[in-house]
CSV table of C-alpha atoms in Angstrom, one decimal:
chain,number,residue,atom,x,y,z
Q,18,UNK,CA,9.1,24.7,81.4
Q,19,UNK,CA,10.7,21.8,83.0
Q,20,UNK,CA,10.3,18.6,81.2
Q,21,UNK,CA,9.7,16.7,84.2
Q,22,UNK,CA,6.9,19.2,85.6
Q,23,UNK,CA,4.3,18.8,82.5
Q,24,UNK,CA,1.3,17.6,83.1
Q,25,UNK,CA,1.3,13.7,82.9
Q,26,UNK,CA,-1.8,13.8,80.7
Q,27,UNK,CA,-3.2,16.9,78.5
Q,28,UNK,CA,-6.6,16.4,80.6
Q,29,UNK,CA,-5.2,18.2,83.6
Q,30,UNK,CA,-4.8,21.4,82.4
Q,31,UNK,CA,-8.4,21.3,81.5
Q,32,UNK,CA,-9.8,19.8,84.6
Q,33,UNK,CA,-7.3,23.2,86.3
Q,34,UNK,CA,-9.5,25.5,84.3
Q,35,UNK,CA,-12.2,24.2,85.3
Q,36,UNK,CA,-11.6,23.5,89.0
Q,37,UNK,CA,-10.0,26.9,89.5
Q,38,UNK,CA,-11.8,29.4,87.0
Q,39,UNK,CA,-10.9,32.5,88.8
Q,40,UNK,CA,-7.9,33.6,86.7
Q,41,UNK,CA,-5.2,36.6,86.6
Q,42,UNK,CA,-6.1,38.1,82.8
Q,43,UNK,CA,-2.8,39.9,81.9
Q,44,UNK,CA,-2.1,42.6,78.8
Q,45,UNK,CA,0.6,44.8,78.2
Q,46,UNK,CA,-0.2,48.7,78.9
Q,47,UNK,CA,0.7,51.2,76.7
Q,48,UNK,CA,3.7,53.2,76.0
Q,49,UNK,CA,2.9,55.4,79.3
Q,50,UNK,CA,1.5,52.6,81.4
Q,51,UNK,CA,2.7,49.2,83.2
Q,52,UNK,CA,0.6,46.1,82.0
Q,53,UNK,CA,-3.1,45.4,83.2
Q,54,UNK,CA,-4.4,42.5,85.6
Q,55,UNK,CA,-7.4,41.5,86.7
Q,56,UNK,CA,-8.8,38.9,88.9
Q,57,UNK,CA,-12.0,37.8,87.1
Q,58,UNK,CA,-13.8,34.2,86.3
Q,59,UNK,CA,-13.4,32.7,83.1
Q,60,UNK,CA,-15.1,29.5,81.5
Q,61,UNK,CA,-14.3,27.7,78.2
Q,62,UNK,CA,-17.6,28.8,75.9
Q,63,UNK,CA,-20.4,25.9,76.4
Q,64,UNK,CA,-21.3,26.3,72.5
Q,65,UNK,CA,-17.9,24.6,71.6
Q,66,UNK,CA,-17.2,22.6,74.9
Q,67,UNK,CA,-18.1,19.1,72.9
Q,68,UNK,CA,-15.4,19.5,70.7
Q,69,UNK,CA,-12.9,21.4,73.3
Q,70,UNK,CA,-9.2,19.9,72.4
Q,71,UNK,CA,-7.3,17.9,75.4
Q,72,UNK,CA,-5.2,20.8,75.3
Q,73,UNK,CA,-7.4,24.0,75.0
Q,74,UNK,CA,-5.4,24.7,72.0
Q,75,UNK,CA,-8.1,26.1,70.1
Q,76,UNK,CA,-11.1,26.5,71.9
Q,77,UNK,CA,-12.7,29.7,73.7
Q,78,UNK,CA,-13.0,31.3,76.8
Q,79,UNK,CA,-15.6,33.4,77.8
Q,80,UNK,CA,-14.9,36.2,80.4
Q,81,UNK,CA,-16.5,39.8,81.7
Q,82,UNK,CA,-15.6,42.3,84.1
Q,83,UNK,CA,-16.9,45.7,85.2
Q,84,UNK,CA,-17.0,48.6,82.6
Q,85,UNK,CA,-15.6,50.7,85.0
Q,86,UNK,CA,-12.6,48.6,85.9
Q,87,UNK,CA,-9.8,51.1,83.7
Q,88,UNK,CA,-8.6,47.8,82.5
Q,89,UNK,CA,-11.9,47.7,80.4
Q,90,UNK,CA,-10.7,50.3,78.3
Q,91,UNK,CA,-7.8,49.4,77.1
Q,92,UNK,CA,-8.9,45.7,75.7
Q,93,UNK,CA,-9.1,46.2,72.3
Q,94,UNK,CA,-10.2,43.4,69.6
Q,95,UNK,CA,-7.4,41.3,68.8
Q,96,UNK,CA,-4.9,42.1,70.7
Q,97,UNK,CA,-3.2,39.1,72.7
Q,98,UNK,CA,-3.6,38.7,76.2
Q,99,UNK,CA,-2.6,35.7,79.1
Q,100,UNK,CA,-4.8,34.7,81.6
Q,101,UNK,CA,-3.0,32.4,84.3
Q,102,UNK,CA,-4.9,30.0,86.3
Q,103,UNK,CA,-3.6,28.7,89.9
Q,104,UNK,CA,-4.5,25.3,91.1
Q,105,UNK,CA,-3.4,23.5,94.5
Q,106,UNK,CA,-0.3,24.5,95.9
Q,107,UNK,CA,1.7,23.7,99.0
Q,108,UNK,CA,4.7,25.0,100.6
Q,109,UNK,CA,7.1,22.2,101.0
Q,110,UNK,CA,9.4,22.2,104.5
Q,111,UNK,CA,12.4,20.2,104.7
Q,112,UNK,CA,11.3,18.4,107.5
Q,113,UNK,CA,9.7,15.9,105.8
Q,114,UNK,CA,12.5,14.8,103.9
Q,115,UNK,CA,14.4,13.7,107.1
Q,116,UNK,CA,17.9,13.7,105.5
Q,117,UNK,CA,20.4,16.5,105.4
Q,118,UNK,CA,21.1,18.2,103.8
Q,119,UNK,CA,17.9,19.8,102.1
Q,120,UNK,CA,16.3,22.6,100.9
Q,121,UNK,CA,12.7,23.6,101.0
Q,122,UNK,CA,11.1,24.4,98.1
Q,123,UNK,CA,6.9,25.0,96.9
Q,124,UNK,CA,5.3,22.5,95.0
Q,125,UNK,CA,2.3,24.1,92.9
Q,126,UNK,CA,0.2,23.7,89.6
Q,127,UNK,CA,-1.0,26.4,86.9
Q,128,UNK,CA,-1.9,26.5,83.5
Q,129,UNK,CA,-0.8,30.3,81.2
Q,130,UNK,CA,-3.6,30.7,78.8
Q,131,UNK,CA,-2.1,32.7,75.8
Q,132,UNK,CA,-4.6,33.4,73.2
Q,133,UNK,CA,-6.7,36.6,70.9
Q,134,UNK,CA,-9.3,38.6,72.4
Q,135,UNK,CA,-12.0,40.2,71.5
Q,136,UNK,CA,-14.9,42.4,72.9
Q,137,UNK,CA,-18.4,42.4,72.8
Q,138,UNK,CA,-18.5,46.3,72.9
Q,139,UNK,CA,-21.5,47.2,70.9
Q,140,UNK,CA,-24.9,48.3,72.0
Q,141,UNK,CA,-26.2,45.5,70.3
Q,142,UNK,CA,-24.0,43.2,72.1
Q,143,UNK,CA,-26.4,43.2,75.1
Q,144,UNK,CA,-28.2,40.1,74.5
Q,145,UNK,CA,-24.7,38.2,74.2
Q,146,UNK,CA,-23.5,40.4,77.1
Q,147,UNK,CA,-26.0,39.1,79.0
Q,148,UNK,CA,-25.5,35.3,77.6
Q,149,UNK,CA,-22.0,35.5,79.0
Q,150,UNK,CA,-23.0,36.2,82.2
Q,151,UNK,CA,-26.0,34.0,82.3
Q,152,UNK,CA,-23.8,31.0,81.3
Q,153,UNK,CA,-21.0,31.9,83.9
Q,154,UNK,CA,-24.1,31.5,86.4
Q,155,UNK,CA,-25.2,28.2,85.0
Q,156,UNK,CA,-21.1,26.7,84.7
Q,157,UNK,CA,-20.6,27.7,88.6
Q,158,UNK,CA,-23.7,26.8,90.3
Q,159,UNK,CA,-23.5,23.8,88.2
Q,160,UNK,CA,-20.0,22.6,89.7
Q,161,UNK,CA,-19.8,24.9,93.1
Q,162,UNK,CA,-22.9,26.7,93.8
Q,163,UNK,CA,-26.3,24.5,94.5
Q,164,UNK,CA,-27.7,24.8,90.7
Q,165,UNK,CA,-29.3,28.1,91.5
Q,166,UNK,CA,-32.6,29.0,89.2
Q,167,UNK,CA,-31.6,32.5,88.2
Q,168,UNK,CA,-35.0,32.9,85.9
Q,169,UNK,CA,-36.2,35.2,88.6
Q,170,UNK,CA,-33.3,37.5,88.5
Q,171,UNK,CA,-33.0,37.4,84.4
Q,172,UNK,CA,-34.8,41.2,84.6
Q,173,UNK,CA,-32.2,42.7,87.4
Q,174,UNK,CA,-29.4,40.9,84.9
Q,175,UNK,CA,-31.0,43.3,82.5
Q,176,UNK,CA,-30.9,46.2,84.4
Q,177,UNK,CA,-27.0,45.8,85.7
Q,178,UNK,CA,-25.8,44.5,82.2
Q,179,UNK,CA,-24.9,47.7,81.1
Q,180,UNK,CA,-21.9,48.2,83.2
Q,181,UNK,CA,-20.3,44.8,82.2
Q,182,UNK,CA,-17.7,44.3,80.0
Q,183,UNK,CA,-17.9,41.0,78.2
Q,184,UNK,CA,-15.6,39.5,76.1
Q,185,UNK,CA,-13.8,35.9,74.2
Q,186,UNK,CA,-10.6,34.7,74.2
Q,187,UNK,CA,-9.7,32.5,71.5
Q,188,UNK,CA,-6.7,30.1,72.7
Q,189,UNK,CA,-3.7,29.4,70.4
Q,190,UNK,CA,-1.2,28.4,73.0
Q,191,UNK,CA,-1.3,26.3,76.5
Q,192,UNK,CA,1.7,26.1,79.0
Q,193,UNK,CA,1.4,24.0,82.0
Q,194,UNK,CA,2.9,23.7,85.1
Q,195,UNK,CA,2.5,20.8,87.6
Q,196,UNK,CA,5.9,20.6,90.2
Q,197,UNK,CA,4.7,18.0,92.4
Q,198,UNK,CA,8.2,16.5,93.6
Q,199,UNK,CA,9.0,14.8,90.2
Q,200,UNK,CA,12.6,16.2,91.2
Q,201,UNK,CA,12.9,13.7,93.9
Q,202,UNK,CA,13.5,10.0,94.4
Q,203,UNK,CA,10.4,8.0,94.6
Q,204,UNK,CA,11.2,7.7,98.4
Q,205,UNK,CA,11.5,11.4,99.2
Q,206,UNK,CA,8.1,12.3,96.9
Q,207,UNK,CA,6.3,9.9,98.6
Q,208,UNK,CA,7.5,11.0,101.8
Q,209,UNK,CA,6.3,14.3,100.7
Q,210,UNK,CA,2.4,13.2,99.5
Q,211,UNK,CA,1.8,11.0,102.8
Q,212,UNK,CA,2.7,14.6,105.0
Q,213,UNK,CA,0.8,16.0,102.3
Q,214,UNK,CA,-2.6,13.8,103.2
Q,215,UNK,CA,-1.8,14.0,106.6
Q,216,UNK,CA,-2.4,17.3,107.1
Q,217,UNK,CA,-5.2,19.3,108.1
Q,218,UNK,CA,-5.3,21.8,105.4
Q,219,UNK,CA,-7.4,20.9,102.3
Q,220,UNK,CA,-4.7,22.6,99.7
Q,221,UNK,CA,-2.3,20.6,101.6
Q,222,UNK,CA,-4.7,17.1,100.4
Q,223,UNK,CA,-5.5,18.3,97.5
Q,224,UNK,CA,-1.7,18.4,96.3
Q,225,UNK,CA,-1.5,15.3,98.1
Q,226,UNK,CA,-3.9,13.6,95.4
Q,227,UNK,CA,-2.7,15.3,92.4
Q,228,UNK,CA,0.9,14.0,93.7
Q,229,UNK,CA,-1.0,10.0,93.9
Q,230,UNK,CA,-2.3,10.2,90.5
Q,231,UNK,CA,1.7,11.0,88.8
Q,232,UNK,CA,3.0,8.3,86.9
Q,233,UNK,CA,5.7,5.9,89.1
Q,234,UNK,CA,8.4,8.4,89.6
Q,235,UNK,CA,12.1,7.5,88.4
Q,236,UNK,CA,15.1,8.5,90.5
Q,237,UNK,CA,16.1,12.0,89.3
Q,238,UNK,CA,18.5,14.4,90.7
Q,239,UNK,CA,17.0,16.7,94.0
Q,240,UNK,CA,16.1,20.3,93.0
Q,241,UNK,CA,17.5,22.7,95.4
Q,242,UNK,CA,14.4,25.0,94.8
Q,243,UNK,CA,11.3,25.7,92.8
């Protein structure tokens, strides 16, 4: 990627994940078929979150989807797969440059998760099927929902677990992406995060404070797209 659109500090690409866990998982089809994607939560496994690098290099994510999803299928253990996560994005207009000429362009961040996965296929996988989901629960209701006690729905997980697909993805490789008007001069990106704030729409603010928290800018040469 560009140099000047990489994450100021390893942290970010973790707090991403985190922030925004629903994530494209990507795999190549096979010789007959074009490659897989699914839409589906992920969340780094809570047994090794203590020691999870700055960079993800290294730790694992724990994922599940519906057995009958025909995507299911054609996981098989180790083969690599990607799963890209999409933070705050915001399309960028020209008008808030006020200077001519311009070009509009779309500032945005993400985080491509490369890493080996494998699937916990076996009947006797149930139990750890079923601690998957149960620790999806406990991750989201912990940081979006309103900390939910699912102990009365542990016996209906019990029942429905059969028809999900769990699985771990061990990451070996992290690529970031945060193009938050680094391109510009100081004057112009600012320009850009004060519309940003401005504005109504909470992706809009929340680029807007991503953009606030970038190391002092220095004047580089305007991009003329994204």
């Amino acid at each position: 990627m560009p140099g000047p659109y990489r994450e100021p500090d390893a942290s970010w690409a973790v707090d991403l994940v985190r922030s925004f866990p629903l994530a494209v998982l990507m795999t190549n089809g096979s010789n007959n078929d074009v490659p897989f994607a699914t839409h589906l939560p992920l969340i780094l496994d809570p047994e090794t979150t203590e020691h999870t690098p700055a960079d993800l290099t290294g730790t694992t994510l724990l994922g599940h989807m519906n057995r009958a999803n025909p995507h299911w299928p054609s996981l098989q253990d180790g083969m690599r797969v990607l799963a890209v996560f999409t933070g705050a994005h915001a399309y960028v207009s020209p008008t808030v440059y006020a200077k001519t000429p311009a070009a509009p362009t779309w500032n945005f961040t993400s985080v491509h998760v490369h890493g080996v996965l494998s699937r916990l296929d076996a009947e006797a996988a149930a139990e750890r099927t079923l601690g998957v989901v149960q620790s999806t629960v406990r991750a989201f209701e912990t940081r979006f929902g309103d900390n939910w006690d699912m102990s009365g729905s542990v016996d209906y997980f019990r029942q429905i677990v059969s028809a999900v697909g769990a699985f771990r993805i061990e990451v070996d490789r992290v690529d970031s992406m945060f193009k938050l008007s680094q391109e510009q001069n100081p004057e112009t990106s600012d320009r850009v995060r004060r519309a940003f704030a401005q504005s109504a729409c909470t992706r809009h603010r929340d680029v807007a404070e991503l953009m606030s928290r970038l190391p002092q800018a220095v004047g580089a040469e305007e991009s003329t797209g994204a």
